[in-house]
Coordinates of N, CA and C in Angstrom, one line a residue:
Chain A
X35 N -78.5 100.4 -6.4 CA -77.2 100.5 -6.0 C -76.9 100.0 -4.6
X36 N -75.9 99.1 -4.6 CA -75.6 98.5 -3.3 C -74.8 99.5 -2.4
X37 N -75.4 99.8 -1.2 CA -74.8 100.7 -0.3 C -74.6 100.0 1.1
X38 N -73.6 100.3 1.8 CA -73.3 99.6 3.1 C -73.1 100.6 4.1
X39 N -73.8 100.6 5.2 CA -73.5 101.6 6.3 C -73.2 100.9 7.6
X40 N -72.2 101.3 8.2 CA -71.8 100.8 9.5 C -72.1 101.9 10.6
X41 N -72.5 101.4 11.8 CA -72.6 102.3 12.9 C -72.4 101.6 14.2
X42 N -71.8 102.2 15.1 CA -71.2 103.6 15.0 C -69.9 103.5 14.2
X43 N -69.3 104.7 13.9 CA -68.1 104.7 13.1 C -66.9 104.8 14.1
X44 N -67.2 105.2 15.4 CA -66.2 105.2 16.4 C -66.9 104.8 17.7
X45 N -66.2 104.0 18.4 CA -66.7 103.4 19.7 C -65.6 103.3 20.7
X46 N -65.8 104.0 21.8 CA -64.8 103.8 23.0 C -65.6 103.2 24.1
X47 N -64.9 102.1 24.6 CA -65.7 101.4 25.6 C -64.7 100.8 26.7
X48 N -65.2 100.5 27.8 CA -64.4 100.0 28.9 C -64.3 98.5 28.7
X49 N -63.2 98.0 29.2 CA -63.0 96.6 29.3 C -64.1 95.9 30.1
X50 N -64.5 94.7 29.7 CA -65.5 93.9 30.4 C -67.0 94.3 30.0
X51 N -67.2 95.3 29.1 CA -68.5 95.6 28.7 C -68.9 94.9 27.4
X52 N -70.1 94.9 27.1 CA -70.7 94.2 25.9 C -71.1 95.4 25.0
X53 N -70.9 95.2 23.6 CA -71.4 96.1 22.7 C -71.6 95.4 21.4
X54 N -72.4 96.2 20.4 CA -72.7 95.7 19.2 C -72.5 96.7 18.1
X55 N -71.8 96.3 17.0 CA -71.6 97.0 15.8 C -72.7 96.5 14.8
X56 N -73.2 97.5 14.1 CA -74.2 97.2 13.1 C -73.8 97.5 11.7
X57 N -74.2 96.6 10.8 CA -73.9 96.8 9.4 C -75.2 96.7 8.6
X58 N -75.7 97.8 8.0 CA -77.0 97.9 7.2 C -76.5 97.9 5.7
X59 N -77.4 97.2 4.9 CA -77.1 97.3 3.5 C -78.3 97.5 2.7
X60 N -78.2 98.0 1.5 CA -79.5 98.5 0.8 C -80.2 97.5 -0.1
X61 N -79.6 96.5 -0.6 CA -80.2 95.6 -1.4 C -80.0 94.2 -1.0
X62 N -80.6 93.2 -1.7 CA -80.4 91.8 -1.4 C -78.9 91.5 -1.6
X63 N -78.4 90.6 -0.9 CA -77.0 90.2 -1.1 C -76.7 88.7 -1.1
X64 N -75.5 88.4 -1.6 CA -75.2 86.9 -1.7 C -74.4 86.5 -0.4
X65 N -73.7 87.3 0.2 CA -72.9 87.0 1.3 C -72.3 88.2 1.9
X66 N -71.9 88.1 3.2 CA -71.4 89.2 4.0 C -70.2 88.8 4.7
X67 N -69.2 89.7 4.8 CA -68.0 89.4 5.5 C -67.8 90.3 6.6
X68 N -67.0 89.9 7.6 CA -66.5 90.8 8.6 C -65.1 90.7 8.7
X69 N -64.4 91.9 8.8 CA -62.9 91.9 8.8 C -62.4 92.8 10.0
X70 N -61.2 92.5 10.5 CA -60.6 93.3 11.4 C -59.3 93.9 10.8
X71 N -59.1 95.2 11.1 CA -57.8 95.9 10.7 C -57.2 96.6 11.9
X72 N -55.9 96.2 12.1 CA -55.1 97.0 13.1 C -54.4 98.2 12.4
X73 N -54.1 99.3 13.2 CA -53.6 100.4 12.6 C -52.3 100.2 11.7
X74 N -52.5 100.6 10.5 CA -51.3 100.5 9.5 C -51.1 99.1 9.0
X75 N -52.0 98.2 9.3 CA -51.9 96.8 9.0 C -52.9 96.5 8.0
X76 N -52.8 95.2 7.5 CA -53.7 94.6 6.5 C -55.0 94.2 7.1
X77 N -55.8 93.5 6.4 CA -57.1 93.0 6.9 C -57.0 91.5 7.3
X78 N -57.7 91.2 8.3 CA -57.8 89.8 8.8 C -59.3 89.4 8.7
X79 N -59.5 88.3 8.0 CA -60.9 87.9 7.8 C -61.4 87.3 9.2
X80 N -62.6 87.7 9.6 CA -63.2 87.1 10.8 C -64.3 86.1 10.5
X81 N -65.3 86.6 9.8 CA -66.5 85.7 9.6 C -67.0 85.9 8.1
X82 N -67.5 84.8 7.5 CA -68.3 84.9 6.3 C -69.7 84.4 6.6
X83 N -70.7 85.2 6.3 CA -72.1 84.8 6.6 C -72.8 84.6 5.3
X84 N -73.3 83.5 5.1 CA -74.0 83.1 3.8 C -75.5 83.1 3.7
X85 N -76.1 83.0 4.8 CA -77.6 82.8 4.8 C -78.3 83.5 5.9
X86 N -79.6 83.7 5.7 CA -80.4 84.2 6.7 C -80.4 83.5 8.0
X87 N -80.1 84.2 9.1 CA -80.1 83.5 10.4 C -78.7 82.9 10.7
X88 N -77.7 83.1 9.9 CA -76.4 82.6 10.1 C -75.8 83.3 11.4
X89 N -75.2 82.5 12.2 CA -74.5 83.0 13.4 C -73.2 82.3 13.5
X90 N -72.1 83.1 13.7 CA -70.8 82.5 13.8 C -70.2 83.2 15.0
X91 N -69.4 82.4 15.8 CA -68.7 82.9 17.0 C -67.3 82.5 17.0
X92 N -66.5 83.5 17.5 CA -65.0 83.2 17.6 C -64.6 84.0 18.8
X93 N -64.3 83.2 19.9 CA -63.9 83.9 21.1 C -65.0 84.9 21.6
X94 N -64.6 86.1 21.8 CA -65.6 87.2 22.4 C -66.4 87.8 21.2
X95 N -66.2 87.4 19.9 CA -66.9 88.0 18.9 C -67.9 87.1 18.3
X96 N -69.1 87.6 18.1 CA -70.2 86.8 17.4 C -70.8 87.6 16.4
X97 N -71.0 87.1 15.2 CA -71.6 87.8 14.0 C -72.9 87.1 13.7
X98 N -73.8 87.9 13.2 CA -75.2 87.3 12.8 C -75.6 88.0 11.5
X99 N -76.5 87.4 10.8 CA -77.0 88.0 9.6 C -78.5 87.8 9.5
X100 N -79.3 88.9 9.3 CA -80.7 88.9 9.1 C -80.9 89.5 7.6
X101 N -81.1 88.6 6.7 CA -81.1 89.0 5.3 C -82.6 89.8 5.0
X102 N -83.6 89.5 5.8 CA -84.8 90.2 5.6 C -84.7 91.6 6.0
X103 N -84.0 91.8 7.1 CA -83.8 93.2 7.7 C -82.6 93.9 6.9
X104 N -81.8 93.1 6.2 CA -80.6 93.6 5.6 C -79.7 94.2 6.6
X105 N -79.5 93.4 7.5 CA -78.7 93.8 8.7 C -77.8 92.7 9.2
X106 N -76.5 93.0 9.5 CA -75.6 92.1 10.2 C -75.1 92.7 11.5
X107 N -74.9 92.0 12.5 CA -74.3 92.6 13.8 C -73.1 91.8 14.1
X108 N -72.2 92.6 14.7 CA -71.0 92.0 15.3 C -71.0 92.3 16.8
X109 N -71.2 91.3 17.5 CA -71.3 91.5 19.1 C -70.0 91.2 19.7
X110 N -69.7 92.1 20.8 CA -68.5 91.9 21.5 C -68.9 91.7 22.8
X111 N -68.5 90.6 23.4 CA -68.8 90.2 24.8 C -67.6 90.4 25.7
X112 N -67.8 91.1 26.8 CA -66.7 91.3 27.8 C -65.5 91.7 27.1
X113 N -65.5 92.9 26.5 CA -64.4 93.4 25.7 C -63.0 93.4 26.5
X114 N -62.0 93.1 25.8 CA -60.6 93.3 26.2 C -59.8 94.1 25.4
X115 N -58.8 94.7 25.9 CA -58.1 95.7 25.2 C -57.6 95.2 23.8
X116 N -57.2 93.9 23.7 CA -56.6 93.4 22.5 C -57.7 93.4 21.3
X117 N -58.9 93.7 21.6 CA -60.0 93.7 20.5 C -60.0 95.2 19.9
X118 N -59.1 96.1 20.4 CA -59.1 97.4 19.8 C -58.6 97.3 18.4
X119 N -59.4 97.8 17.5 CA -59.1 97.7 16.1 C -60.2 98.4 15.3
X120 N -60.1 98.4 14.0 CA -61.2 98.8 13.1 C -61.8 97.6 12.5
X121 N -63.2 97.6 12.5 CA -63.9 96.4 12.1 C -64.7 96.9 10.9
X122 N -64.6 96.0 9.8 CA -65.3 96.4 8.5 C -66.3 95.3 8.2
X123 N -67.4 95.7 7.7 CA -68.2 94.6 7.1 C -68.1 94.8 5.6
X124 N -68.3 93.8 4.8 CA -68.4 94.0 3.3 C -69.5 93.0 2.8
X125 N -70.3 93.6 1.8 CA -71.5 92.9 1.4 C -71.2 92.6 -0.2
X126 N -71.5 91.4 -0.5 CA -71.3 91.0 -1.9 C -72.6 90.8 -2.6
X127 N -72.8 91.3 -3.8 CA -73.9 91.0 -4.6 C -73.5 90.9 -6.1
X128 N -73.7 89.7 -6.7 CA -73.3 89.4 -8.1 C -71.8 89.6 -8.1
X129 N -71.3 90.6 -8.9 CA -69.9 90.8 -9.1 C -69.4 92.0 -8.4
X130 N -70.2 92.4 -7.4 CA -69.7 93.7 -6.7 C -69.6 93.3 -5.2
X131 N -68.5 94.0 -4.7 CA -68.3 93.9 -3.2 C -68.1 95.3 -2.7
X132 N -68.9 95.6 -1.7 CA -68.9 97.0 -1.1 C -68.5 96.9 0.4
X133 N -67.6 97.8 0.7 CA -67.2 97.7 2.0 C -67.9 98.9 2.9
X134 N -68.2 98.6 4.1 CA -68.6 99.8 5.0 C -67.3 100.6 5.3
X135 N -67.5 101.8 5.9 CA -66.4 102.7 6.2 C -65.6 102.3 7.4
X136 N -66.1 101.3 8.2 CA -65.4 100.7 9.3 C -65.8 101.4 10.6
X137 N -65.8 100.6 11.6 CA -66.0 101.0 13.0 C -64.7 100.9 13.7
X138 N -64.2 102.1 14.3 CA -63.0 102.1 15.0 C -63.3 101.9 16.5
X139 N -62.9 100.8 17.0 CA -63.2 100.4 18.4 C -61.9 100.6 19.2
X140 N -62.1 101.3 20.3 CA -61.1 101.6 21.2 C -61.5 101.2 22.6
X141 N -60.9 100.2 23.1 CA -61.3 99.6 24.5 C -60.2 100.0 25.5
X142 N -60.8 100.7 26.5 CA -60.0 101.2 27.5 C -59.8 100.3 28.6
X143 N -58.5 100.1 29.0 CA -58.2 99.2 30.1 C -58.7 99.6 31.4
Chain B
X220 N -44.3 78.4 4.8 CA -45.5 78.9 5.2 C -46.4 79.5 4.0
X221 N -47.6 79.2 4.0 CA -48.4 79.8 2.9 C -48.9 81.1 3.2
X222 N -49.0 81.9 2.1 CA -49.5 83.3 2.4 C -49.4 84.1 1.2
X223 N -49.6 85.4 1.4 CA -49.5 86.4 0.3 C -48.5 87.4 0.6
X224 N -47.7 87.8 -0.3 CA -46.7 88.7 -0.1 C -46.9 89.9 -1.2
X225 N -46.7 91.1 -0.6 CA -46.7 92.3 -1.5 C -45.4 93.1 -1.4
X226 N -45.1 93.6 -2.5 CA -43.8 94.4 -2.4 C -43.9 95.5 -3.4
X227 N -43.2 96.7 -3.1 CA -42.6 97.0 -1.9 C -43.6 97.3 -0.8
X228 N -43.2 97.6 0.4 CA -44.1 98.0 1.5 C -44.4 99.4 1.3
X229 N -43.5 100.2 1.0 CA -43.6 101.6 0.7 C -43.1 102.1 -0.7
X230 N -43.8 102.9 -1.3 CA -43.4 103.2 -2.7 C -43.8 104.7 -2.9
X231 N -42.7 105.4 -3.4 CA -42.9 106.8 -3.7 C -42.9 107.0 -5.3
X232 N -43.7 107.8 -5.8 CA -43.8 107.9 -7.2 C -43.9 109.3 -7.6
X233 N -43.2 109.7 -8.6 CA -43.3 111.1 -9.1 C -44.5 111.2 -10.1
X234 N -45.1 112.4 -10.1 CA -46.2 112.5 -11.1 C -45.7 112.1 -12.5
X235 N -46.7 111.5 -13.2 CA -46.3 111.1 -14.6 C -45.7 109.7 -14.8
X236 N -45.3 109.1 -13.6 CA -44.6 107.9 -13.7 C -45.6 106.7 -13.6
X237 N -45.3 105.6 -14.3 CA -46.1 104.4 -14.0 C -45.3 103.5 -13.0
X238 N -46.0 102.9 -12.0 CA -45.4 102.0 -11.1 C -46.1 100.7 -11.0
X239 N -45.4 99.6 -10.7 CA -46.0 98.3 -10.6 C -45.8 97.8 -9.2
X240 N -47.0 97.4 -8.6 CA -47.1 96.7 -7.3 C -47.0 95.2 -7.4
X241 N -46.3 94.5 -6.6 CA -46.2 93.1 -6.8 C -47.1 92.4 -5.8
X242 N -47.7 91.3 -6.2 CA -48.5 90.5 -5.4 C -48.3 89.0 -5.7
X243 N -47.8 88.2 -4.7 CA -47.6 86.8 -5.0 C -48.2 86.0 -3.9
X244 N -48.8 84.9 -4.3 CA -49.4 84.0 -3.3 C -49.1 82.5 -3.6
X245 N -48.9 81.8 -2.5 CA -48.5 80.4 -2.6 C -49.5 79.5 -1.9
X246 N -50.8 80.0 -2.0 CA -51.9 79.3 -1.3 C -52.7 78.5 -2.3
X247 N -52.3 78.5 -3.5 CA -52.9 77.7 -4.6 C -54.3 78.2 -4.9
X248 N -54.6 79.5 -4.6 CA -55.9 80.1 -4.8 C -56.0 80.5 -6.3
X249 N -57.2 80.2 -6.8 CA -57.5 80.6 -8.2 C -57.8 82.1 -8.2
X250 N -58.5 82.6 -7.3 CA -58.9 84.1 -7.4 C -58.0 85.0 -6.7
X251 N -57.7 86.1 -7.3 CA -56.9 87.2 -6.7 C -57.6 88.5 -6.9
X252 N -57.3 89.5 -6.0 CA -58.0 90.8 -6.0 C -57.1 91.9 -5.7
X253 N -57.4 93.0 -6.2 CA -56.7 94.3 -5.8 C -57.7 95.2 -5.2
X254 N -57.3 95.8 -4.0 CA -58.2 96.8 -3.5 C -57.4 98.1 -3.1
X255 N -58.1 99.2 -3.1 CA -57.4 100.4 -2.6 C -58.1 100.9 -1.4
X256 N -57.4 101.3 -0.5 CA -58.0 101.9 0.9 C -57.5 103.4 1.0
X257 N -58.4 104.2 1.2 CA -58.0 105.6 1.5 C -58.2 105.9 3.0
X258 N -57.5 106.9 3.6 CA -57.6 107.1 5.1 C -59.1 107.3 5.6
X259 N -59.4 106.4 6.6 CA -60.7 106.5 7.1 C -61.8 105.9 6.3
X260 N -61.4 105.2 5.3 CA -62.5 104.6 4.5 C -62.4 103.1 4.4
X261 N -63.4 102.5 3.9 CA -63.3 101.0 3.6 C -62.6 100.7 2.3
X262 N -62.5 99.5 1.8 CA -61.7 99.2 0.7 C -62.6 99.4 -0.6
X263 N -62.0 99.7 -1.7 CA -62.7 99.6 -3.0 C -62.0 98.8 -3.9
X264 N -62.8 98.0 -4.6 CA -62.2 97.0 -5.6 C -61.7 97.6 -6.8
X265 N -60.5 97.3 -7.2 CA -59.9 97.8 -8.5 C -60.0 96.8 -9.6
X266 N -59.5 95.7 -9.4 CA -59.6 94.6 -10.4 C -59.6 93.2 -9.6
X267 N -60.2 92.4 -10.4 CA -60.1 90.9 -9.8 C -59.9 89.9 -10.9
X268 N -59.4 88.7 -10.5 CA -59.1 87.7 -11.5 C -59.5 86.3 -10.9
X269 N -60.4 85.6 -11.6 CA -60.8 84.3 -11.1 C -60.0 83.1 -11.6
X270 N -59.2 83.4 -12.7 CA -58.4 82.4 -13.3 C -57.2 83.0 -14.1
X271 N -56.3 82.2 -14.3 CA -55.1 82.7 -15.1 C -55.6 83.2 -16.5
X272 N -55.0 84.2 -16.9 CA -55.2 84.9 -18.2 C -56.6 85.5 -18.3
X273 N -57.3 85.8 -17.2 CA -58.6 86.4 -17.2 C -58.7 87.3 -16.0
X274 N -59.3 88.5 -16.2 CA -59.5 89.4 -15.1 C -60.6 90.4 -15.5
X275 N -61.2 91.0 -14.5 CA -62.3 91.9 -14.7 C -62.1 93.2 -13.9
X276 N -62.7 94.2 -14.4 CA -62.6 95.5 -13.7 C -63.5 95.5 -12.5
X277 N -63.0 96.1 -11.5 CA -63.8 96.5 -10.3 C -64.5 97.8 -10.4
X278 N -64.8 98.4 -9.2 CA -65.5 99.7 -9.3 C -64.6 100.9 -9.6
X279 N -63.3 100.8 -9.5 CA -62.4 102.0 -9.6 C -61.3 101.6 -10.5
X280 N -61.5 100.9 -11.6 CA -60.4 100.4 -12.5 C -59.6 101.5 -13.3
X281 N -60.2 102.7 -13.5 CA -59.6 103.6 -14.4 C -58.2 104.1 -13.8
X282 N -57.3 104.0 -14.7 CA -55.9 104.4 -14.3 C -55.0 103.4 -13.8
X283 N -55.6 102.2 -13.8 CA -54.9 100.9 -13.3 C -54.9 99.8 -14.4
X284 N -53.9 99.0 -14.4 CA -53.9 97.8 -15.2 C -53.3 96.6 -14.4
X285 N -53.8 95.4 -14.9 CA -53.3 94.2 -14.3 C -52.9 93.2 -15.3
X286 N -52.3 92.1 -14.9 CA -52.1 91.0 -15.6 C -52.1 89.7 -14.8
X287 N -52.4 88.6 -15.4 CA -52.5 87.3 -14.6 C -52.0 86.2 -15.5
X288 N -50.6 86.3 -15.7 CA -49.9 85.3 -16.5 C -49.6 84.0 -15.8
X289 N -49.5 84.1 -14.5 CA -49.3 82.9 -13.5 C -50.4 82.9 -12.4
X290 N -50.6 81.7 -12.0 CA -51.6 81.5 -10.9 C -51.2 82.3 -9.7
X291 N -49.9 82.3 -9.4 CA -49.4 82.8 -8.2 C -49.2 84.3 -8.2
X292 N -49.3 84.9 -9.3 CA -48.9 86.3 -9.4 C -49.9 87.2 -10.1
X293 N -50.3 88.4 -9.4 CA -51.3 89.3 -10.0 C -50.7 90.8 -9.8
X294 N -49.8 91.2 -10.6 CA -49.3 92.6 -10.4 C -50.3 93.7 -10.8
X295 N -50.1 94.8 -10.2 CA -50.9 96.0 -10.4 C -50.1 97.1 -10.9
X296 N -50.3 97.6 -12.0 CA -49.7 98.9 -12.5 C -50.5 100.1 -12.3
X297 N -50.0 101.0 -11.6 CA -50.7 102.4 -11.4 C -50.1 103.3 -12.5
X298 N -50.9 103.6 -13.4 CA -50.4 104.5 -14.5 C -50.6 105.9 -14.2
X299 N -50.0 106.7 -15.1 CA -50.0 108.1 -14.9 C -51.4 108.8 -15.1
X300 N -52.3 107.9 -15.7 CA -53.8 108.3 -15.9 C -54.5 108.3 -14.5
X301 N -54.0 107.6 -13.5 CA -54.6 107.7 -12.2 C -54.3 109.0 -11.5
X302 N -55.3 109.8 -11.4 CA -55.0 111.2 -11.0 C -54.8 111.4 -9.5
X303 N -55.2 110.5 -8.7 CA -55.0 110.5 -7.2 C -54.6 109.2 -6.7
X304 N -53.4 108.7 -7.0 CA -53.0 107.4 -6.6 C -52.5 107.1 -5.2
X305 N -52.3 108.2 -4.5 CA -51.8 108.1 -3.1 C -52.8 107.3 -2.3
X306 N -52.5 106.1 -1.7 CA -53.4 105.3 -1.0 C -52.7 104.0 -0.5
X307 N -53.4 103.2 0.2 CA -52.9 102.0 0.7 C -53.5 100.8 -0.2
X308 N -52.6 100.1 -0.8 CA -53.1 99.1 -1.8 C -52.9 97.7 -1.2
X309 N -54.1 96.9 -1.2 CA -54.2 95.6 -0.6 C -54.5 94.6 -1.7
X310 N -53.8 93.5 -1.7 CA -54.0 92.4 -2.5 C -54.6 91.3 -1.7
X311 N -55.4 90.4 -2.3 CA -56.1 89.4 -1.6 C -56.3 88.2 -2.5
X312 N -56.5 87.0 -1.9 CA -56.8 85.8 -2.8 C -57.9 85.0 -2.1
X313 N -58.5 84.1 -2.8 CA -59.5 83.2 -2.2 C -59.7 82.0 -3.1
X314 N -60.4 81.0 -2.6 CA -60.9 79.9 -3.4 C -62.2 80.4 -3.9
X315 N -62.4 80.6 -5.1 CA -63.7 81.1 -5.4 C -64.8 80.0 -5.7
X316 N -65.9 80.3 -5.1 CA -67.2 79.6 -5.5 C -68.1 80.7 -5.9
X317 N -68.2 81.0 -7.1 CA -68.9 82.3 -7.6 C -67.9 83.3 -7.4
X318 N -68.2 84.5 -7.8 CA -67.2 85.7 -7.7 C -67.1 85.9 -6.2
X319 N -65.9 86.2 -5.8 CA -65.5 86.5 -4.4 C -65.5 85.2 -3.5
X320 N -66.2 84.2 -3.9 CA -66.1 83.0 -3.2 C -67.0 83.0 -1.9
X321 N -67.1 81.9 -1.4 CA -67.9 81.7 -0.1 C -66.8 81.5 1.0
X322 N -65.6 81.5 0.6 CA -64.6 81.2 1.6 C -63.9 82.5 2.0
X323 N -62.9 82.4 3.0 CA -62.2 83.5 3.5 C -61.4 84.1 2.3
X324 N -61.3 85.5 2.4 CA -60.3 86.2 1.6 C -59.1 86.4 2.5
X325 N -57.9 86.0 1.9 CA -56.7 86.3 2.6 C -55.9 87.4 2.1
X326 N -55.6 88.4 2.9 CA -55.0 89.6 2.5 C -53.4 89.7 2.7
X327 N -52.9 90.3 1.7 CA -51.4 90.6 1.9 C -51.1 91.7 2.8
X328 N -49.9 92.1 3.1 CA -49.6 93.1 4.0 C -49.8 94.6 3.6
X329 N -49.9 94.7 2.3 CA -50.2 96.0 1.7 C -49.1 96.8 1.2
X330 N -49.2 97.6 0.3 CA -48.2 98.6 -0.2 C -48.7 100.0 0.0
X331 N -48.0 100.9 0.6 CA -48.4 102.2 0.8 C -47.7 103.1 -0.3
X332 N -48.5 103.6 -1.2 CA -48.0 104.4 -2.4 C -48.3 105.9 -2.1
X333 N -47.2 106.6 -2.2 CA -47.3 108.1 -2.2 C -46.8 108.8 -3.4
X334 N -47.5 109.7 -3.9 CA -47.1 110.4 -5.1 C -46.5 111.7 -4.6
X335 N -45.3 112.0 -5.1 CA -44.6 113.3 -4.7 C -44.9 114.4 -5.5

């Protein structure tokens, strides 16, 4: 059974700091997504990671995938208040897509 | 502008009623999806469709039904058989390469359904 765990589930951090969100999954997967959700809003796609060692960066966010460890990370560099949101990873295997519970990120000015 | 629209934004339903949530896209995407989100949780897949006139059940299809008569439209009906329908419903679309595709999923703004 495919399971996805994110940690931490809640993170409060100061502007300018670096931090990493982790997404662990239980079985082999075909691809992994990262999404952002603002309160009461829809989801915005951030990254699609397809293969082992894949690394993608957009602004202060960088996502990576280690399929052998069944781990993806979302790294935040020099956080700014605008990055406050909930971040979800989602793992696809065959015809199943399983979302993590999300990491609620609160960046203090 | 290309995108996905969902209506209504808020919907209130009495117990025992069926309601239909609309999802329309003008992105020319073949694949469309319906998800449910409960407070503090990730999304769960209800149904998906990779092509017109074809759709498959997701993980929580019981109490829901869909149709895909047109490429642009993928309405979701929440039936009275769905025992706990209060949730935030999100529609998405993508260019599929395999199920769910290797490309970005684009999400609509969502419909918040409340059962009275």
